[in-house]
Amino acid sequence: MRPYVILNAAMTLDGKIATRTGSSNISGKEDLERVHQIRKDCDGIMVGIGTVIADDPRLTVHKIDARPEDNPVRIVVDSRCRTPVDSRITNSDAKTIIAGANEYKEEYMKTDAYETLKKRGVKFFFSGAERVDLKALMNYLHEEGIEKLMLEGGATLNFSMIKSGLIDEISICVAPMVAGGANATTFFDGDGFDEMDDAVKLELIDYYPLGKDFILNYRVLND
């Protein structure tokens, strides 16, 4: 058993979710409100450690009317346990789970950072050898009562999740801009597939304009 996973992102027309310098101000006000409504409707929201370090996100519901109890559980996929203790994702606004890999567990549990975060109520889940076992993590999250999970990447985690067959739906905001850049971050990164026949197939289920942007919703056709 695992949560129903919705991957959400905003990208430029050429598929970039950030420039090479990390700038990611892409979608408009209407889309930001749409994103926060999805957050409100989900039990959990998951990002990779790269997103935490680069953006220091809150991952709470604050662009629309909401109560503190509307905030989803925040999950960080952080294999090497690098989450800074002063990250906003570790504050008291919502519950937080940090997922690390077993290779780093013993040493990390001896650190002041671990003790500090644990005292704040942050939960830890360890799985996999050098990288988090995402399937095991999904099972754990389901056991924790997370039935609907919003995935907000970044690009490496996005690919790892879809390659593992762990994404059910993709909701993408396409902004009318072109960023370019060979080193800019794309929607999906990672190793990719060698053959197009192996690419993950999607079914378009909805599409509509939203302010200056355009929204595309897909169902992932997992085997």
PDB file of C-alpha atoms in Angstrom:
ATOM      1  CA  MET A   1       0.000   0.000   0.000  1.00  0.00           C
ATOM      2  CA  ARG A   2       1.205   3.522  -0.786  1.00  0.00           C
ATOM      3  CA  PRO A   3      -0.216   7.041  -1.110  1.00  0.00           C
ATOM      4  CA  TYR A   4      -1.772   8.349  -4.316  1.00  0.00           C
ATOM      5  CA  VAL A   5       0.994  10.612  -5.638  1.00  0.00           C
ATOM      6  CA  ILE A   6       0.444  13.846  -7.566  1.00  0.00           C
ATOM      7  CA  LEU A   7       3.521  15.453  -9.087  1.00  0.00           C
ATOM      8  CA  ASN A   8       3.094  19.189  -9.481  1.00  0.00           C
ATOM      9  CA  ALA A   9       5.494  21.678 -11.054  1.00  0.00           C
ATOM     10  CA  ALA A  10       5.704  24.847 -13.087  1.00  0.00           C
ATOM     11  CA  MET A  11       7.937  24.908 -16.141  1.00  0.00           C
ATOM     12  CA  THR A  12       8.821  27.156 -19.038  1.00  0.00           C
ATOM     13  CA  LEU A  13       7.758  26.277 -22.564  1.00  0.00           C
ATOM     14  CA  ASP A  14      11.175  24.664 -23.068  1.00  0.00           C
ATOM     15  CA  GLY A  15      10.762  22.424 -20.029  1.00  0.00           C
ATOM     16  CA  LYS A  16      12.899  24.270 -17.462  1.00  0.00           C
ATOM     17  CA  ILE A  17      11.885  24.445 -13.803  1.00  0.00           C
ATOM     18  CA  ALA A  18      14.846  26.657 -12.846  1.00  0.00           C
ATOM     19  CA  THR A  19      17.677  28.509 -14.545  1.00  0.00           C
ATOM     20  CA  ARG A  20      21.308  27.483 -14.103  1.00  0.00           C
ATOM     21  CA  THR A  21      21.540  29.986 -11.214  1.00  0.00           C
ATOM     22  CA  GLY A  22      18.511  28.474  -9.452  1.00  0.00           C
ATOM     23  CA  SER A  23      15.958  31.166 -10.322  1.00  0.00           C
ATOM     24  CA  SER A  24      12.529  29.520 -10.385  1.00  0.00           C
ATOM     25  CA  ASN A  25       9.967  32.342 -10.382  1.00  0.00           C
ATOM     26  CA  ILE A  26       7.868  30.903 -13.197  1.00  0.00           C
ATOM     27  CA  SER A  27       4.115  30.741 -12.654  1.00  0.00           C
ATOM     28  CA  GLY A  28       1.607  33.515 -11.983  1.00  0.00           C
ATOM     29  CA  LYS A  29      -0.572  34.351  -8.977  1.00  0.00           C
ATOM     30  CA  GLU A  30      -3.465  32.181 -10.162  1.00  0.00           C
ATOM     31  CA  ASP A  31      -1.253  29.113 -10.456  1.00  0.00           C
ATOM     32  CA  LEU A  32       0.287  29.665  -7.032  1.00  0.00           C
ATOM     33  CA  GLU A  33      -3.210  29.651  -5.563  1.00  0.00           C
ATOM     34  CA  ARG A  34      -3.972  26.439  -7.489  1.00  0.00           C
ATOM     35  CA  VAL A  35      -0.822  24.834  -6.067  1.00  0.00           C
ATOM     36  CA  HIS A  36      -1.750  25.771  -2.521  1.00  0.00           C
ATOM     37  CA  GLN A  37      -5.211  24.318  -3.004  1.00  0.00           C
ATOM     38  CA  ILE A  38      -3.578  21.020  -3.989  1.00  0.00           C
ATOM     39  CA  ARG A  39      -1.412  21.232  -0.865  1.00  0.00           C
ATOM     40  CA  LYS A  40      -4.533  21.785   1.234  1.00  0.00           C
ATOM     41  CA  ASP A  41      -6.194  18.765  -0.344  1.00  0.00           C
ATOM     42  CA  CYS A  42      -3.214  16.464   0.322  1.00  0.00           C
ATOM     43  CA  ASP A  43      -2.090  14.698   3.497  1.00  0.00           C
ATOM     44  CA  GLY A  44       1.606  15.115   2.736  1.00  0.00           C
ATOM     45  CA  ILE A  45       4.010  17.065   0.531  1.00  0.00           C
ATOM     46  CA  MET A  46       7.428  15.723  -0.481  1.00  0.00           C
ATOM     47  CA  VAL A  47      10.586  17.362  -1.822  1.00  0.00           C
ATOM     48  CA  GLY A  48      14.231  16.411  -2.259  1.00  0.00           C
ATOM     49  CA  ILE A  49      17.072  17.813  -0.180  1.00  0.00           C
ATOM     50  CA  GLY A  50      18.243  19.887  -3.159  1.00  0.00           C
ATOM     51  CA  THR A  51      15.024  21.888  -3.035  1.00  0.00           C
ATOM     52  CA  VAL A  52      15.376  22.443   0.716  1.00  0.00           C
ATOM     53  CA  ILE A  53      18.960  23.693   0.403  1.00  0.00           C
ATOM     54  CA  ALA A  54      18.289  25.865  -2.665  1.00  0.00           C
ATOM     55  CA  ASP A  55      14.903  27.386  -1.755  1.00  0.00           C
ATOM     56  CA  ASP A  56      14.365  26.863   1.999  1.00  0.00           C
ATOM     57  CA  PRO A  57      10.609  26.326   1.393  1.00  0.00           C
ATOM     58  CA  ARG A  58       7.920  26.349   4.090  1.00  0.00           C
ATOM     59  CA  LEU A  59       5.741  23.800   2.266  1.00  0.00           C
ATOM     60  CA  THR A  60       2.663  25.069   4.074  1.00  0.00           C
ATOM     61  CA  VAL A  61      -0.681  26.375   2.811  1.00  0.00           C
ATOM     62  CA  HIS A  62      -0.429  30.168   2.870  1.00  0.00           C
ATOM     63  CA  LYS A  63      -1.511  31.563  -0.525  1.00  0.00           C
ATOM     64  CA  ILE A  64      -5.167  30.781   0.161  1.00  0.00           C
ATOM     65  CA  ASP A  65      -7.417  30.784   3.216  1.00  0.00           C
ATOM     66  CA  ALA A  66      -6.346  27.931   5.470  1.00  0.00           C
ATOM     67  CA  ARG A  67      -6.032  26.850   9.078  1.00  0.00           C
ATOM     68  CA  PRO A  68      -2.833  25.421  10.629  1.00  0.00           C
ATOM     69  CA  GLU A  69      -4.375  21.955  10.573  1.00  0.00           C
ATOM     70  CA  ASP A  70      -4.712  22.238   6.784  1.00  0.00           C
ATOM     71  CA  ASN A  71      -0.931  22.052   6.387  1.00  0.00           C
ATOM     72  CA  PRO A  72       0.237  18.710   4.984  1.00  0.00           C
ATOM     73  CA  VAL A  73       2.962  16.604   6.588  1.00  0.00           C
ATOM     74  CA  ARG A  74       6.297  17.702   5.087  1.00  0.00           C
ATOM     75  CA  ILE A  75       8.643  14.981   3.840  1.00  0.00           C
ATOM     76  CA  VAL A  76      12.260  15.513   2.789  1.00  0.00           C
ATOM     77  CA  VAL A  77      14.085  12.816   0.824  1.00  0.00           C
ATOM     78  CA  ASP A  78      17.576  13.368   2.204  1.00  0.00           C
ATOM     79  CA  SER A  79      19.724  10.272   1.717  1.00  0.00           C
ATOM     80  CA  ARG A  80      22.880  11.774   3.279  1.00  0.00           C
ATOM     81  CA  CYS A  81      21.022  13.571   6.088  1.00  0.00           C
ATOM     82  CA  ARG A  82      22.032  17.106   5.132  1.00  0.00           C
ATOM     83  CA  THR A  83      18.868  18.983   6.153  1.00  0.00           C
ATOM     84  CA  PRO A  84      20.015  22.215   7.884  1.00  0.00           C
ATOM     85  CA  VAL A  85      18.664  22.593  11.412  1.00  0.00           C
ATOM     86  CA  ASP A  86      17.537  26.154  10.639  1.00  0.00           C
ATOM     87  CA  SER A  87      15.486  25.133   7.585  1.00  0.00           C
ATOM     88  CA  ARG A  88      11.940  26.469   7.614  1.00  0.00           C
ATOM     89  CA  ILE A  89      10.724  22.970   6.831  1.00  0.00           C
ATOM     90  CA  THR A  90      11.707  21.937  10.377  1.00  0.00           C
ATOM     91  CA  ASN A  91       9.660  24.609  12.161  1.00  0.00           C
ATOM     92  CA  SER A  92       6.470  23.996  14.142  1.00  0.00           C
ATOM     93  CA  ASP A  93       4.065  25.029  11.363  1.00  0.00           C
ATOM     94  CA  ALA A  94       3.493  21.386  10.393  1.00  0.00           C
ATOM     95  CA  LYS A  95       4.805  17.892  11.055  1.00  0.00           C
ATOM     96  CA  THR A  96       8.029  16.937   9.267  1.00  0.00           C
ATOM     97  CA  ILE A  97       9.569  13.605   8.279  1.00  0.00           C
ATOM     98  CA  ILE A  98      13.155  13.301   7.052  1.00  0.00           C
ATOM     99  CA  ALA A  99      13.955  10.181   5.033  1.00  0.00           C
ATOM    100  CA  GLY A 100      17.609   9.128   5.044  1.00  0.00           C
ATOM    101  CA  ALA A 101      19.649   6.164   3.811  1.00  0.00           C
ATOM    102  CA  ASN A 102      20.962   3.448   6.140  1.00  0.00           C
ATOM    103  CA  GLU A 103      24.580   4.130   5.109  1.00  0.00           C
ATOM    104  CA  TYR A 104      24.462   7.431   7.012  1.00  0.00           C
ATOM    105  CA  LYS A 105      22.079   6.528   9.832  1.00  0.00           C
ATOM    106  CA  GLU A 106      24.467   5.476  12.609  1.00  0.00           C
ATOM    107  CA  GLU A 107      26.843   8.428  12.233  1.00  0.00           C
ATOM    108  CA  TYR A 108      24.052  10.955  11.824  1.00  0.00           C
ATOM    109  CA  MET A 109      22.248   9.810  14.970  1.00  0.00           C
ATOM    110  CA  LYS A 110      25.343  10.862  16.964  1.00  0.00           C
ATOM    111  CA  THR A 111      25.163  14.473  15.756  1.00  0.00           C
ATOM    112  CA  ASP A 112      23.770  17.562  17.453  1.00  0.00           C
ATOM    113  CA  ALA A 113      21.641  18.202  14.368  1.00  0.00           C
ATOM    114  CA  TYR A 114      19.799  14.918  14.850  1.00  0.00           C
ATOM    115  CA  GLU A 115      19.166  15.609  18.534  1.00  0.00           C
ATOM    116  CA  THR A 116      18.007  19.158  17.818  1.00  0.00           C
ATOM    117  CA  LEU A 117      15.549  18.132  15.118  1.00  0.00           C
ATOM    118  CA  LYS A 118      14.262  15.202  17.134  1.00  0.00           C
ATOM    119  CA  LYS A 119      13.495  17.547  20.066  1.00  0.00           C
ATOM    120  CA  ARG A 120      11.451  19.677  17.661  1.00  0.00           C
ATOM    121  CA  GLY A 121       9.320  16.669  16.844  1.00  0.00           C
ATOM    122  CA  VAL A 122      10.852  15.859  13.460  1.00  0.00           C
ATOM    123  CA  LYS A 123      10.471  12.175  12.616  1.00  0.00           C
ATOM    124  CA  PHE A 124      13.100  10.130  10.809  1.00  0.00           C
ATOM    125  CA  PHE A 125      12.754   7.150   8.477  1.00  0.00           C
ATOM    126  CA  PHE A 126      15.780   5.248   7.195  1.00  0.00           C
ATOM    127  CA  SER A 127      15.767   2.782   4.300  1.00  0.00           C
ATOM    128  CA  GLY A 128      17.939   1.657   1.420  1.00  0.00           C
ATOM    129  CA  ALA A 129      21.730   1.443   1.355  1.00  0.00           C
ATOM    130  CA  GLU A 130      23.296   4.664   0.012  1.00  0.00           C
ATOM    131  CA  ARG A 131      20.020   6.089  -1.300  1.00  0.00           C
ATOM    132  CA  VAL A 132      16.536   6.140   0.188  1.00  0.00           C
ATOM    133  CA  ASP A 133      14.401   3.189  -0.893  1.00  0.00           C
ATOM    134  CA  LEU A 134      11.457   5.148  -2.290  1.00  0.00           C
ATOM    135  CA  LYS A 135       9.066   2.183  -2.341  1.00  0.00           C
ATOM    136  CA  ALA A 136       9.782   1.489   1.324  1.00  0.00           C
ATOM    137  CA  LEU A 137       9.288   5.179   2.065  1.00  0.00           C
ATOM    138  CA  MET A 138       5.905   5.185   0.307  1.00  0.00           C
ATOM    139  CA  ASN A 139       4.803   2.181   2.373  1.00  0.00           C
ATOM    140  CA  TYR A 140       5.898   3.945   5.563  1.00  0.00           C
ATOM    141  CA  LEU A 141       4.058   7.150   4.639  1.00  0.00           C
ATOM    142  CA  HIS A 142       0.888   5.162   4.011  1.00  0.00           C
ATOM    143  CA  GLU A 143       1.255   3.585   7.461  1.00  0.00           C
ATOM    144  CA  GLU A 144       1.596   7.123   8.853  1.00  0.00           C
ATOM    145  CA  GLY A 145      -1.847   7.955   7.446  1.00  0.00           C
ATOM    146  CA  ILE A 146      -0.750   9.770   4.288  1.00  0.00           C
ATOM    147  CA  GLU A 147      -3.174   8.651   1.597  1.00  0.00           C
ATOM    148  CA  LYS A 148      -2.639  11.516  -0.859  1.00  0.00           C
ATOM    149  CA  LEU A 149       0.856  12.880  -1.418  1.00  0.00           C
ATOM    150  CA  MET A 150       1.919  15.951  -3.375  1.00  0.00           C
ATOM    151  CA  LEU A 151       5.379  15.688  -4.926  1.00  0.00           C
ATOM    152  CA  GLU A 152       7.207  18.954  -5.645  1.00  0.00           C
ATOM    153  CA  GLY A 153      10.528  17.540  -6.849  1.00  0.00           C
ATOM    154  CA  GLY A 154      13.162  18.550  -7.753  1.00  0.00           C
ATOM    155  CA  ALA A 155      14.187  17.073 -11.035  1.00  0.00           C
ATOM    156  CA  THR A 156      16.256  14.114  -9.770  1.00  0.00           C
ATOM    157  CA  LEU A 157      13.612  13.004  -7.282  1.00  0.00           C
ATOM    158  CA  ASN A 158      10.911  13.447  -9.938  1.00  0.00           C
ATOM    159  CA  PHE A 159      12.683  11.002 -12.250  1.00  0.00           C
ATOM    160  CA  SER A 160      13.469   8.504  -9.494  1.00  0.00           C
ATOM    161  CA  MET A 161       9.817   8.460  -8.471  1.00  0.00           C
ATOM    162  CA  ILE A 162       8.382   8.069 -11.958  1.00  0.00           C
ATOM    163  CA  LYS A 163      10.957   5.441 -12.931  1.00  0.00           C
ATOM    164  CA  SER A 164       9.920   3.444  -9.861  1.00  0.00           C
ATOM    165  CA  GLY A 165       6.246   3.625 -10.866  1.00  0.00           C
ATOM    166  CA  LEU A 166       5.356   5.732  -7.825  1.00  0.00           C
ATOM    167  CA  ILE A 167       3.601   8.686  -9.501  1.00  0.00           C
ATOM    168  CA  ASP A 168      -0.099   8.454 -10.368  1.00  0.00           C
ATOM    169  CA  GLU A 169      -0.837  11.917 -11.716  1.00  0.00           C
ATOM    170  CA  ILE A 170       1.101  14.875 -13.106  1.00  0.00           C
ATOM    171  CA  SER A 171      -0.196  18.437 -12.909  1.00  0.00           C
ATOM    172  CA  ILE A 172       2.010  20.847 -14.809  1.00  0.00           C
ATOM    173  CA  CYS A 173       1.827  24.589 -15.279  1.00  0.00           C
ATOM    174  CA  VAL A 174       3.386  25.724 -18.550  1.00  0.00           C
ATOM    175  CA  ALA A 175       4.416  29.381 -18.456  1.00  0.00           C
ATOM    176  CA  PRO A 176       4.747  31.473 -21.635  1.00  0.00           C
ATOM    177  CA  MET A 177       8.495  31.971 -21.422  1.00  0.00           C
ATOM    178  CA  VAL A 178      11.705  30.344 -22.664  1.00  0.00           C
ATOM    179  CA  ALA A 179      14.701  30.050 -20.319  1.00  0.00           C
ATOM    180  CA  GLY A 180      17.169  28.005 -22.370  1.00  0.00           C
ATOM    181  CA  GLY A 181      20.484  26.885 -20.942  1.00  0.00           C
ATOM    182  CA  ALA A 182      22.150  23.507 -21.198  1.00  0.00           C
ATOM    183  CA  ASN A 183      22.729  23.606 -17.438  1.00  0.00           C
ATOM    184  CA  ALA A 184      19.256  24.822 -16.488  1.00  0.00           C
ATOM    185  CA  THR A 185      17.147  22.371 -14.476  1.00  0.00           C
ATOM    186  CA  THR A 186      14.560  20.402 -16.433  1.00  0.00           C
ATOM    187  CA  PHE A 187      11.276  18.930 -15.175  1.00  0.00           C
ATOM    188  CA  PHE A 188      12.842  15.463 -15.016  1.00  0.00           C
ATOM    189  CA  ASP A 189      16.545  14.856 -14.624  1.00  0.00           C
ATOM    190  CA  GLY A 190      18.390  11.742 -13.445  1.00  0.00           C
ATOM    191  CA  ASP A 191      19.812   9.163 -15.841  1.00  0.00           C
ATOM    192  CA  GLY A 192      16.780   9.111 -18.134  1.00  0.00           C
ATOM    193  CA  PHE A 193      15.820   6.207 -20.376  1.00  0.00           C
ATOM    194  CA  ASP A 194      18.015   4.964 -23.229  1.00  0.00           C
ATOM    195  CA  GLU A 195      15.115   4.137 -25.549  1.00  0.00           C
ATOM    196  CA  MET A 196      11.917   6.098 -26.213  1.00  0.00           C
ATOM    197  CA  ASP A 197      10.013   2.811 -26.067  1.00  0.00           C
ATOM    198  CA  ASP A 198      10.952   2.661 -22.375  1.00  0.00           C
ATOM    199  CA  ALA A 199       9.672   6.167 -21.605  1.00  0.00           C
ATOM    200  CA  VAL A 200       6.798   6.441 -19.131  1.00  0.00           C
ATOM    201  CA  LYS A 201       3.506   6.896 -20.957  1.00  0.00           C
ATOM    202  CA  LEU A 202       0.853   9.433 -19.950  1.00  0.00           C
ATOM    203  CA  GLU A 203      -2.835  10.082 -20.645  1.00  0.00           C
ATOM    204  CA  LEU A 204      -4.054  13.680 -20.876  1.00  0.00           C
ATOM    205  CA  ILE A 205      -7.091  14.053 -18.599  1.00  0.00           C
ATOM    206  CA  ASP A 206      -7.561  17.835 -18.395  1.00  0.00           C
ATOM    207  CA  TYR A 207      -6.199  21.117 -19.735  1.00  0.00           C
ATOM    208  CA  TYR A 208      -7.135  24.787 -19.380  1.00  0.00           C
ATOM    209  CA  PRO A 209      -5.682  28.323 -19.415  1.00  0.00           C
ATOM    210  CA  LEU A 210      -5.084  29.927 -16.041  1.00  0.00           C
ATOM    211  CA  GLY A 211      -4.131  33.593 -16.065  1.00  0.00           C
ATOM    212  CA  LYS A 212      -1.094  33.887 -18.306  1.00  0.00           C
ATOM    213  CA  ASP A 213      -0.271  30.188 -17.875  1.00  0.00           C
ATOM    214  CA  PHE A 214      -1.631  26.885 -19.177  1.00  0.00           C
ATOM    215  CA  ILE A 215      -2.381  23.853 -17.017  1.00  0.00           C
ATOM    216  CA  LEU A 216      -1.983  20.255 -18.182  1.00  0.00           C
ATOM    217  CA  ASN A 217      -3.128  17.302 -16.088  1.00  0.00           C
ATOM    218  CA  TYR A 218      -1.998  13.772 -16.938  1.00  0.00           C
ATOM    219  CA  ARG A 219      -2.656  10.303 -15.601  1.00  0.00           C
ATOM    220  CA  VAL A 220       0.519   8.210 -15.437  1.00  0.00           C
ATOM    221  CA  LEU A 221       0.030   4.872 -17.185  1.00  0.00           C
ATOM    222  CA  ASN A 222       2.057   2.691 -14.821  1.00  0.00           C
ATOM    223  CA  ASP A 223       2.455  -0.918 -15.905  1.00  0.00           C
TER     224      ASP A 223
END
